[in-house]
Structures are given as structure tokens and as C-alpha cells.
Amino acid sequence: MHTYTEKKIQAYQKDNENRARLLIRCPDQPGIVATVSQFLYEHGANIVTSDQYTLDPEGGQFFMRIEFEYPGLIDKKADLEKDFTPIAEKFDMHYDIMYVHELKNVAIFASKEPHCLLELLWEWESGDLMANIAVVVSNHEVVRDMVESRGIPFHYIPANRDIRTQAEAQQKEILEQYNVDFIILARYMQILTPDFVKAYKNQIINIHHSFLPAFIGANPYERAFNRGVKMIGATSHYVTDDLDEGPIIEQDIGRVDHRDDVAAMKKIGQAIERSVLARAVKWHLEDRIIVHGNKTIVF
């Protein structure tokens, strides 16, 4: 890790050692916000940000994200979680408490095209991607130097449909070795098996090079060109067993016209892919996303 990056990360962890995030999903009913706020107040915590959303005040699902400062948090985590349990049971909550100074361990999967990987590495180097990039895995050697020159472990694992199970067994060993929390598919051009996806439910983020649901699958730029579209886009989503149909996190578009051939469309699209994936990853790292069915609530 570069000294600059290391200093940025250490400063971030120091600044946020008393900060936590609480994500809640439960049936909507009166008193949720008041009860949670009172709980934090009574424990001496100061709410920094609070966002909530309901699908329907009459029996719909309620979603909430609270970020708070709590002096001495590191030593009080266990008591905080234990004391919150009765409230969670009362309101039938699914909840998570995340501690901001505890950076997530990330694995990046890549193939031949490096643009999304390089965007993430640059964001991380500049101190704008607060995570520990624990390892990069690729089924090609193309990106090895880009990764290892930054002091990040690189593993080459050949993968295709004929050896998919064998490749994923090796990948799982590496993910366990590096204690990986979530995975980024930075244009990793391989389909994952249901068993692999199940092991990391809502913890695998993909970038698809089209504005889904248009042009699902391979060669979207060629199909977009043949269709004569006037805009192209990119979609970042969580991976499920249904190809390119997981919960969408972020999308963006760029305009094209009759002068743009497939190569020009691809160049425009790659710039969109980079920014869309980076935003989605940052939101995941900042615990801004709650998955509900096949949709996401992004605070």
C-alpha cells in the first residue's frame, strides 16, 4: 500500500472510531423513529444523519438508516447490540449495526478489460474508496502488473464454463484466506454458479455494460448499434442467479448518434461503466443500500 493511501485510511479510521451506522427494515408502524432515537439518546449517542422511507404507511415496509457518534464505542459495542435486541423484537426488525472504522475487505474479480479495475484502484489510491482491497483475482494475466505494482495480491485462476466448479473452489479458498466481505466484478466476464452466489448473497456487485433491462447478456454495444439507439448506458447491480437481473444499485447514460460506430459506443460506454461502478461500490461501503426483493433502497 502506498504511504499516501495508508495515511488517508488511518486518518479515516481514527476520525470514525466512535461512529456507527444502523440499518433497519421492518413493517411500518407508529413509534419506530421515536423509539430508536430515544434509545440512542439514552445511551449517550448523537445522531449525525437519519433517513427513512416507507413503501406504504398502512402496512408497508419501513426502511431507516441512522449514522451516529457514540463516545467510547469500541468498548461498548457488545452492550449496545444487546440493549437494542428488545426493540428489534418489538418491531420485528431486520437490522445491522456497522462500525465505520472497521473497513470492509474487498476482492475484485477482473478479466481482460481493465478500465473498471483501474478506476477502483485509482479511487482507492487517492483515499476516496474507504476499503481494504485485499486481493484481485483474474482469469487473465493482463492486469497483474497494474495490481502488484500497488502492493495488492494478485491471483491468476483460469476460468471458463468447462472448469467453472474447479475455478470457483480455488476462488473460495482465496476469499476465505483474505477474509473477504464482498466482491466486485469489474468486468469479470464469467457467469457465477448458484452455489457461489448463495455464499455471498447481496455481497457481489457487478457492472453491466448496458442500461438494463435493455441488452441483457453479451455484446450489448453491438446490439445497441444494430438497433440504432440514441443513448447507451451502464448498470451496477447485485448478482443473483438470474443473469443481469439482480437488484439495481445505480445506472447512468450517455448520448450517441448515427456517427458513432461500435468502437465509439464502447469508448463512451466504458467511461459510464467506470463511474457507475465506483458510485455503487462507495454506497455499499458506506452502508447506504438496503435490498428489498429485487429492488434497492439507496439512502
mmCIF file of C-alpha atoms in Angstrom:
data_model
loop_
_atom_site.group_PDB
_atom_site.id
_atom_site.type_symbol
_atom_site.label_atom_id
_atom_site.label_comp_id
_atom_site.label_asym_id
_atom_site.label_seq_id
_atom_site.Cartn_x
_atom_site.Cartn_y
_atom_site.Cartn_z
ATOM 1 C CA MET A 1 0.000 0.000 0.000
ATOM 2 C CA HIS A 2 1.279 3.468 -0.894
ATOM 3 C CA THR A 3 2.156 5.681 2.074
ATOM 4 C CA TYR A 4 -0.355 8.337 0.966
ATOM 5 C CA THR A 5 -3.181 5.798 0.784
ATOM 6 C CA GLU A 6 -2.225 4.264 4.101
ATOM 7 C CA LYS A 7 -2.209 7.650 5.826
ATOM 8 C CA LYS A 8 -5.616 8.554 4.383
ATOM 9 C CA ILE A 9 -7.104 5.278 5.576
ATOM 10 C CA GLN A 10 -5.552 5.544 9.041
ATOM 11 C CA ALA A 11 -6.848 9.099 9.418
ATOM 12 C CA TYR A 12 -10.325 7.999 8.323
ATOM 13 C CA GLN A 13 -10.345 5.166 10.849
ATOM 14 C CA LYS A 14 -9.151 7.460 13.625
ATOM 15 C CA ASP A 15 -11.769 10.098 12.805
ATOM 16 C CA ASN A 16 -14.546 7.498 12.773
ATOM 17 C CA GLU A 17 -13.638 5.245 15.689
ATOM 18 C CA ASN A 18 -16.750 6.411 17.565
ATOM 19 C CA ARG A 19 -19.139 6.363 14.591
ATOM 20 C CA ALA A 20 -21.601 3.630 13.660
ATOM 21 C CA ARG A 21 -24.449 3.081 11.199
ATOM 22 C CA LEU A 22 -27.755 1.415 11.942
ATOM 23 C CA LEU A 23 -29.783 -0.011 9.043
ATOM 24 C CA ILE A 24 -33.348 -1.133 9.728
ATOM 25 C CA ARG A 25 -36.038 -2.898 7.702
ATOM 26 C CA CYS A 26 -39.378 -3.759 9.311
ATOM 27 C CA PRO A 27 -43.170 -3.469 8.911
ATOM 28 C CA ASP A 28 -44.222 0.173 9.099
ATOM 29 C CA GLN A 29 -45.983 1.139 12.340
ATOM 30 C CA PRO A 30 -46.118 4.126 14.686
ATOM 31 C CA GLY A 31 -43.224 4.798 17.038
ATOM 32 C CA ILE A 32 -40.248 3.346 15.177
ATOM 33 C CA VAL A 33 -38.329 6.591 14.701
ATOM 34 C CA ALA A 34 -39.157 7.871 18.171
ATOM 35 C CA THR A 35 -38.150 4.612 19.875
ATOM 36 C CA VAL A 36 -34.851 4.257 18.015
ATOM 37 C CA SER A 37 -33.990 7.922 18.568
ATOM 38 C CA GLN A 38 -34.806 7.664 22.271
ATOM 39 C CA PHE A 39 -32.676 4.525 22.561
ATOM 40 C CA LEU A 40 -29.653 6.291 21.088
ATOM 41 C CA TYR A 41 -30.250 9.377 23.227
ATOM 42 C CA GLU A 42 -30.425 7.335 26.410
ATOM 43 C CA HIS A 43 -27.135 5.636 25.516
ATOM 44 C CA GLY A 44 -25.404 8.976 25.019
ATOM 45 C CA ALA A 45 -25.196 8.761 21.234
ATOM 46 C CA ASN A 46 -25.568 11.749 18.926
ATOM 47 C CA ILE A 47 -27.434 11.200 15.646
ATOM 48 C CA VAL A 48 -25.457 12.671 12.731
ATOM 49 C CA THR A 49 -27.710 11.667 9.823
ATOM 50 C CA SER A 50 -31.112 9.996 9.678
ATOM 51 C CA ASP A 51 -33.023 8.843 6.610
ATOM 52 C CA GLN A 52 -36.225 6.869 6.413
ATOM 53 C CA TYR A 53 -38.626 5.651 3.754
ATOM 54 C CA THR A 54 -41.848 3.636 3.722
ATOM 55 C CA LEU A 55 -43.413 1.733 0.865
ATOM 56 C CA ASP A 56 -46.836 2.330 2.424
ATOM 57 C CA PRO A 57 -47.663 3.838 5.856
ATOM 58 C CA GLU A 58 -50.531 1.348 6.123
ATOM 59 C CA GLY A 59 -48.806 -1.998 6.465
ATOM 60 C CA GLY A 60 -45.897 -1.427 4.090
ATOM 61 C CA GLN A 61 -42.205 -1.994 4.715
ATOM 62 C CA PHE A 62 -40.256 0.710 6.526
ATOM 63 C CA PHE A 63 -36.565 1.397 5.919
ATOM 64 C CA MET A 64 -34.201 3.505 8.004
ATOM 65 C CA ARG A 65 -30.522 4.426 8.048
ATOM 66 C CA ILE A 66 -29.056 6.277 11.029
ATOM 67 C CA GLU A 67 -25.445 7.323 11.423
ATOM 68 C CA PHE A 68 -24.422 8.278 14.952
ATOM 69 C CA GLU A 69 -21.482 9.202 17.165
ATOM 70 C CA TYR A 70 -21.088 7.259 20.388
ATOM 71 C CA PRO A 71 -18.132 8.131 22.680
ATOM 72 C CA GLY A 72 -16.198 5.031 23.669
ATOM 73 C CA LEU A 73 -17.962 2.991 21.017
ATOM 74 C CA ILE A 74 -15.228 0.384 20.614
ATOM 75 C CA ASP A 75 -15.621 -0.756 24.219
ATOM 76 C CA LYS A 76 -19.409 -0.513 24.237
ATOM 77 C CA LYS A 77 -20.349 -2.400 21.056
ATOM 78 C CA ALA A 78 -21.488 -5.580 22.757
ATOM 79 C CA ASP A 79 -23.704 -3.747 25.262
ATOM 80 C CA LEU A 80 -25.196 -1.561 22.527
ATOM 81 C CA GLU A 81 -26.175 -4.566 20.435
ATOM 82 C CA LYS A 82 -27.559 -6.474 23.437
ATOM 83 C CA ASP A 83 -29.618 -3.493 24.609
ATOM 84 C CA PHE A 84 -31.092 -2.968 21.132
ATOM 85 C CA THR A 85 -32.383 -6.553 20.856
ATOM 86 C CA PRO A 86 -35.713 -5.944 22.694
ATOM 87 C CA ILE A 87 -36.517 -3.030 20.361
ATOM 88 C CA ALA A 88 -35.729 -5.135 17.298
ATOM 89 C CA GLU A 89 -38.012 -7.892 18.589
ATOM 90 C CA LYS A 90 -40.833 -5.474 19.418
ATOM 91 C CA PHE A 91 -40.934 -4.024 15.892
ATOM 92 C CA ASP A 92 -39.962 -7.256 14.070
ATOM 93 C CA MET A 93 -36.840 -5.581 12.699
ATOM 94 C CA HIS A 94 -34.171 -6.903 10.408
ATOM 95 C CA TYR A 95 -31.230 -4.719 11.331
ATOM 96 C CA ASP A 96 -27.472 -4.327 11.110
ATOM 97 C CA ILE A 97 -25.099 -2.151 13.096
ATOM 98 C CA MET A 98 -21.922 -1.315 11.192
ATOM 99 C CA TYR A 99 -18.861 0.285 12.777
ATOM 100 C CA VAL A 100 -17.354 2.817 10.408
ATOM 101 C CA HIS A 101 -13.716 2.353 11.413
ATOM 102 C CA GLU A 102 -13.914 -1.349 10.552
ATOM 103 C CA LEU A 103 -13.109 -1.266 6.835
ATOM 104 C CA LYS A 104 -14.593 -3.962 4.638
ATOM 105 C CA ASN A 105 -12.246 -6.452 2.983
ATOM 106 C CA VAL A 106 -12.823 -6.362 -0.761
ATOM 107 C CA ALA A 107 -11.943 -8.777 -3.543
ATOM 108 C CA ILE A 108 -12.015 -7.530 -7.131
ATOM 109 C CA PHE A 109 -12.572 -10.008 -9.965
ATOM 110 C CA ALA A 110 -11.379 -8.884 -13.395
ATOM 111 C CA SER A 111 -10.817 -10.255 -16.894
ATOM 112 C CA LYS A 112 -9.122 -8.649 -19.914
ATOM 113 C CA GLU A 113 -10.595 -5.139 -19.942
ATOM 114 C CA PRO A 114 -9.003 -3.124 -17.106
ATOM 115 C CA HIS A 115 -10.897 0.179 -17.161
ATOM 116 C CA CYS A 116 -13.255 -0.562 -14.239
ATOM 117 C CA LEU A 117 -10.481 -2.145 -12.184
ATOM 118 C CA LEU A 118 -8.207 0.845 -12.772
ATOM 119 C CA GLU A 119 -10.968 3.257 -11.734
ATOM 120 C CA LEU A 120 -11.385 1.430 -8.432
ATOM 121 C CA LEU A 121 -7.641 1.275 -7.845
ATOM 122 C CA TRP A 122 -7.298 4.995 -8.534
ATOM 123 C CA GLU A 123 -10.184 5.845 -6.194
ATOM 124 C CA TRP A 124 -8.574 3.677 -3.522
ATOM 125 C CA GLU A 125 -5.092 5.150 -4.032
ATOM 126 C CA SER A 126 -6.440 8.680 -3.777
ATOM 127 C CA GLY A 127 -8.171 7.901 -0.478
ATOM 128 C CA ASP A 128 -11.696 8.150 -1.881
ATOM 129 C CA LEU A 129 -12.565 4.452 -1.623
ATOM 130 C CA MET A 130 -12.544 3.513 2.039
ATOM 131 C CA ALA A 131 -11.945 -0.218 1.933
ATOM 132 C CA ASN A 132 -9.189 -2.735 2.202
ATOM 133 C CA ILE A 133 -8.613 -4.104 -1.294
ATOM 134 C CA ALA A 134 -7.457 -7.469 -0.033
ATOM 135 C CA VAL A 135 -6.937 -9.283 -3.343
ATOM 136 C CA VAL A 136 -7.551 -9.141 -7.096
ATOM 137 C CA VAL A 137 -8.498 -12.345 -8.920
ATOM 138 C CA SER A 138 -8.462 -12.658 -12.703
ATOM 139 C CA ASN A 139 -8.844 -15.330 -15.347
ATOM 140 C CA HIS A 140 -6.241 -13.477 -17.435
ATOM 141 C CA GLU A 141 -2.732 -12.202 -16.704
ATOM 142 C CA VAL A 142 -3.355 -8.830 -18.377
ATOM 143 C CA VAL A 143 -3.875 -6.831 -15.172
ATOM 144 C CA ARG A 144 -1.217 -8.466 -12.988
ATOM 145 C CA ASP A 145 1.326 -5.618 -13.196
ATOM 146 C CA MET A 146 -1.362 -2.977 -12.587
ATOM 147 C CA VAL A 147 -2.298 -4.732 -9.353
ATOM 148 C CA GLU A 148 1.040 -5.904 -7.981
ATOM 149 C CA SER A 149 2.682 -2.523 -8.628
ATOM 150 C CA ARG A 150 0.281 -1.161 -5.993
ATOM 151 C CA GLY A 151 1.203 -3.815 -3.447
ATOM 152 C CA ILE A 152 -2.070 -5.706 -3.796
ATOM 153 C CA PRO A 153 -2.004 -9.528 -4.006
ATOM 154 C CA PHE A 154 -2.947 -10.897 -7.436
ATOM 155 C CA HIS A 155 -4.153 -14.413 -8.220
ATOM 156 C CA TYR A 156 -4.500 -15.812 -11.715
ATOM 157 C CA ILE A 157 -7.181 -18.503 -11.898
ATOM 158 C CA PRO A 158 -8.184 -19.721 -15.375
ATOM 159 C CA ALA A 159 -11.964 -19.906 -15.675
ATOM 160 C CA ASN A 160 -14.447 -20.935 -18.318
ATOM 161 C CA ARG A 161 -17.674 -22.908 -18.439
ATOM 162 C CA ASP A 162 -15.828 -26.247 -18.639
ATOM 163 C CA ILE A 163 -13.809 -25.748 -15.432
ATOM 164 C CA ARG A 164 -16.137 -23.371 -13.582
ATOM 165 C CA THR A 165 -16.613 -25.543 -10.497
ATOM 166 C CA GLN A 166 -12.868 -26.108 -10.137
ATOM 167 C CA ALA A 167 -12.127 -22.405 -10.607
ATOM 168 C CA GLU A 168 -14.715 -21.352 -8.030
ATOM 169 C CA ALA A 169 -13.323 -23.816 -5.498
ATOM 170 C CA GLN A 170 -9.944 -22.066 -5.834
ATOM 171 C CA GLN A 171 -11.587 -18.660 -5.653
ATOM 172 C CA LYS A 172 -13.440 -19.584 -2.447
ATOM 173 C CA GLU A 173 -10.185 -20.663 -0.833
ATOM 174 C CA ILE A 174 -8.649 -17.291 -1.673
ATOM 175 C CA LEU A 175 -11.695 -15.381 -0.400
ATOM 176 C CA GLU A 176 -11.514 -17.250 2.893
ATOM 177 C CA GLN A 177 -7.760 -16.742 3.090
ATOM 178 C CA TYR A 178 -8.162 -12.968 2.807
ATOM 179 C CA ASN A 179 -11.332 -12.852 4.927
ATOM 180 C CA VAL A 180 -13.233 -11.104 2.130
ATOM 181 C CA ASP A 181 -16.501 -9.333 2.997
ATOM 182 C CA PHE A 182 -17.715 -8.581 -0.502
ATOM 183 C CA ILE A 183 -16.767 -8.983 -4.134
ATOM 184 C CA ILE A 184 -16.662 -6.530 -7.033
ATOM 185 C CA LEU A 185 -16.964 -7.890 -10.559
ATOM 186 C CA ALA A 186 -15.010 -5.259 -12.504
ATOM 187 C CA ARG A 187 -15.983 -6.533 -15.959
ATOM 188 C CA TYR A 188 -15.294 -10.121 -14.900
ATOM 189 C CA MET A 189 -16.672 -11.888 -17.946
ATOM 190 C CA GLN A 190 -17.670 -15.172 -16.334
ATOM 191 C CA ILE A 191 -21.018 -16.430 -15.029
ATOM 192 C CA LEU A 192 -21.008 -17.455 -11.358
ATOM 193 C CA THR A 193 -22.680 -20.640 -10.174
ATOM 194 C CA PRO A 194 -25.727 -20.558 -7.861
ATOM 195 C CA ASP A 195 -23.666 -22.044 -5.011
ATOM 196 C CA PHE A 196 -21.084 -19.270 -5.277
ATOM 197 C CA VAL A 197 -23.751 -16.547 -5.434
ATOM 198 C CA LYS A 198 -25.608 -18.040 -2.462
ATOM 199 C CA ALA A 199 -22.462 -17.908 -0.326
ATOM 200 C CA TYR A 200 -22.221 -14.133 -0.911
ATOM 201 C CA LYS A 201 -25.859 -13.065 -1.112
ATOM 202 C CA ASN A 202 -26.116 -9.318 -1.769
ATOM 203 C CA GLN A 203 -22.339 -9.117 -1.376
ATOM 204 C CA ILE A 204 -21.350 -9.325 -5.064
ATOM 205 C CA ILE A 205 -21.584 -6.145 -7.138
ATOM 206 C CA ASN A 206 -21.468 -6.350 -10.923
ATOM 207 C CA ILE A 207 -21.230 -3.750 -13.682
ATOM 208 C CA HIS A 208 -23.175 -4.494 -16.832
ATOM 209 C CA HIS A 209 -22.363 -2.569 -19.976
ATOM 210 C CA SER A 210 -25.907 -1.574 -20.874
ATOM 211 C CA PHE A 211 -28.848 0.287 -19.382
ATOM 212 C CA LEU A 212 -30.723 -2.737 -18.033
ATOM 213 C CA PRO A 213 -33.186 -4.232 -18.776
ATOM 214 C CA ALA A 214 -32.087 -3.427 -22.336
ATOM 215 C CA PHE A 215 -29.489 -5.700 -23.961
ATOM 216 C CA ILE A 216 -29.070 -8.294 -21.235
ATOM 217 C CA GLY A 217 -26.156 -10.673 -21.773
ATOM 218 C CA ALA A 218 -23.218 -10.456 -24.140
ATOM 219 C CA ASN A 219 -22.290 -7.908 -26.827
ATOM 220 C CA PRO A 220 -24.661 -5.092 -25.793
ATOM 221 C CA TYR A 221 -22.772 -2.402 -27.727
ATOM 222 C CA GLU A 222 -23.044 -4.356 -30.964
ATOM 223 C CA ARG A 223 -26.746 -4.895 -30.400
ATOM 224 C CA ALA A 224 -27.247 -1.264 -29.432
ATOM 225 C CA PHE A 225 -25.516 -0.162 -32.641
ATOM 226 C CA ASN A 226 -27.626 -2.504 -34.743
ATOM 227 C CA ARG A 227 -30.781 -1.214 -33.048
ATOM 228 C CA GLY A 228 -29.837 2.391 -33.776
ATOM 229 C CA VAL A 229 -30.203 3.650 -30.200
ATOM 230 C CA LYS A 230 -29.622 7.297 -29.324
ATOM 231 C CA MET A 231 -28.344 6.645 -25.830
ATOM 232 C CA ILE A 232 -26.343 3.922 -24.152
ATOM 233 C CA GLY A 233 -25.746 3.248 -20.502
ATOM 234 C CA ALA A 234 -24.375 1.055 -17.752
ATOM 235 C CA THR A 235 -25.935 -0.643 -14.743
ATOM 236 C CA SER A 236 -24.424 -1.729 -11.447
ATOM 237 C CA HIS A 237 -26.379 -4.375 -9.579
ATOM 238 C CA TYR A 238 -26.114 -7.137 -7.013
ATOM 239 C CA VAL A 239 -25.570 -10.556 -8.538
ATOM 240 C CA THR A 240 -28.304 -13.189 -8.391
ATOM 241 C CA ASP A 241 -28.832 -16.493 -10.185
ATOM 242 C CA ASP A 242 -30.784 -14.683 -12.903
ATOM 243 C CA LEU A 243 -28.273 -13.247 -15.366
ATOM 244 C CA ASP A 244 -28.124 -9.433 -15.207
ATOM 245 C CA GLU A 245 -31.430 -9.242 -13.307
ATOM 246 C CA GLY A 246 -30.259 -8.666 -9.721
ATOM 247 C CA PRO A 247 -31.294 -5.635 -7.621
ATOM 248 C CA ILE A 248 -30.137 -2.472 -9.410
ATOM 249 C CA ILE A 249 -27.973 -0.073 -7.398
ATOM 250 C CA GLU A 250 -27.030 2.630 -9.906
ATOM 251 C CA GLN A 251 -27.403 3.478 -13.599
ATOM 252 C CA ASP A 252 -26.331 6.234 -15.959
ATOM 253 C CA ILE A 253 -26.487 7.016 -19.666
ATOM 254 C CA GLY A 254 -24.631 8.865 -22.417
ATOM 255 C CA ARG A 255 -25.934 10.112 -25.755
ATOM 256 C CA VAL A 256 -24.811 8.660 -29.097
ATOM 257 C CA ASP A 257 -25.858 9.284 -32.689
ATOM 258 C CA HIS A 258 -25.541 7.927 -36.227
ATOM 259 C CA ARG A 259 -21.863 8.927 -36.410
ATOM 260 C CA ASP A 260 -20.896 6.529 -33.586
ATOM 261 C CA ASP A 261 -19.863 3.058 -34.648
ATOM 262 C CA VAL A 262 -19.496 0.127 -32.245
ATOM 263 C CA ALA A 263 -15.967 1.161 -31.213
ATOM 264 C CA ALA A 264 -17.091 4.726 -30.439
ATOM 265 C CA MET A 265 -20.081 3.484 -28.475
ATOM 266 C CA LYS A 266 -17.839 1.178 -26.485
ATOM 267 C CA LYS A 267 -15.465 4.029 -25.639
ATOM 268 C CA ILE A 268 -18.337 6.218 -24.448
ATOM 269 C CA GLY A 269 -19.827 3.291 -22.560
ATOM 270 C CA GLN A 270 -16.627 2.414 -20.734
ATOM 271 C CA ALA A 271 -16.456 5.876 -19.197
ATOM 272 C CA ILE A 272 -20.021 5.413 -17.941
ATOM 273 C CA GLU A 273 -19.227 1.928 -16.621
ATOM 274 C CA ARG A 274 -16.321 3.249 -14.549
ATOM 275 C CA SER A 275 -18.300 5.959 -12.803
ATOM 276 C CA VAL A 276 -21.427 3.857 -12.251
ATOM 277 C CA LEU A 277 -19.487 1.000 -10.670
ATOM 278 C CA ALA A 278 -17.439 3.333 -8.462
ATOM 279 C CA ARG A 279 -20.586 5.029 -7.133
ATOM 280 C CA ALA A 280 -22.300 1.722 -6.414
ATOM 281 C CA VAL A 281 -19.245 0.390 -4.585
ATOM 282 C CA LYS A 282 -18.930 3.531 -2.473
ATOM 283 C CA TRP A 283 -22.604 3.375 -1.497
ATOM 284 C CA HIS A 284 -22.162 -0.252 -0.464
ATOM 285 C CA LEU A 285 -19.080 0.630 1.579
ATOM 286 C CA GLU A 286 -20.981 3.475 3.228
ATOM 287 C CA ASP A 287 -23.849 1.115 4.142
ATOM 288 C CA ARG A 288 -26.355 3.159 2.161
ATOM 289 C CA ILE A 289 -28.136 0.252 0.473
ATOM 290 C CA ILE A 290 -30.970 -1.927 1.745
ATOM 291 C CA VAL A 291 -32.117 -4.723 -0.547
ATOM 292 C CA HIS A 292 -35.857 -5.388 -0.662
ATOM 293 C CA GLY A 293 -36.910 -8.149 -3.003
ATOM 294 C CA ASN A 294 -35.418 -7.373 -6.377
ATOM 295 C CA LYS A 295 -35.081 -3.643 -5.661
ATOM 296 C CA THR A 296 -32.788 -1.483 -3.579
ATOM 297 C CA ILE A 297 -33.416 1.414 -1.229
ATOM 298 C CA VAL A 298 -30.366 3.702 -1.569
ATOM 299 C CA PHE A 299 -30.096 6.413 1.101
#
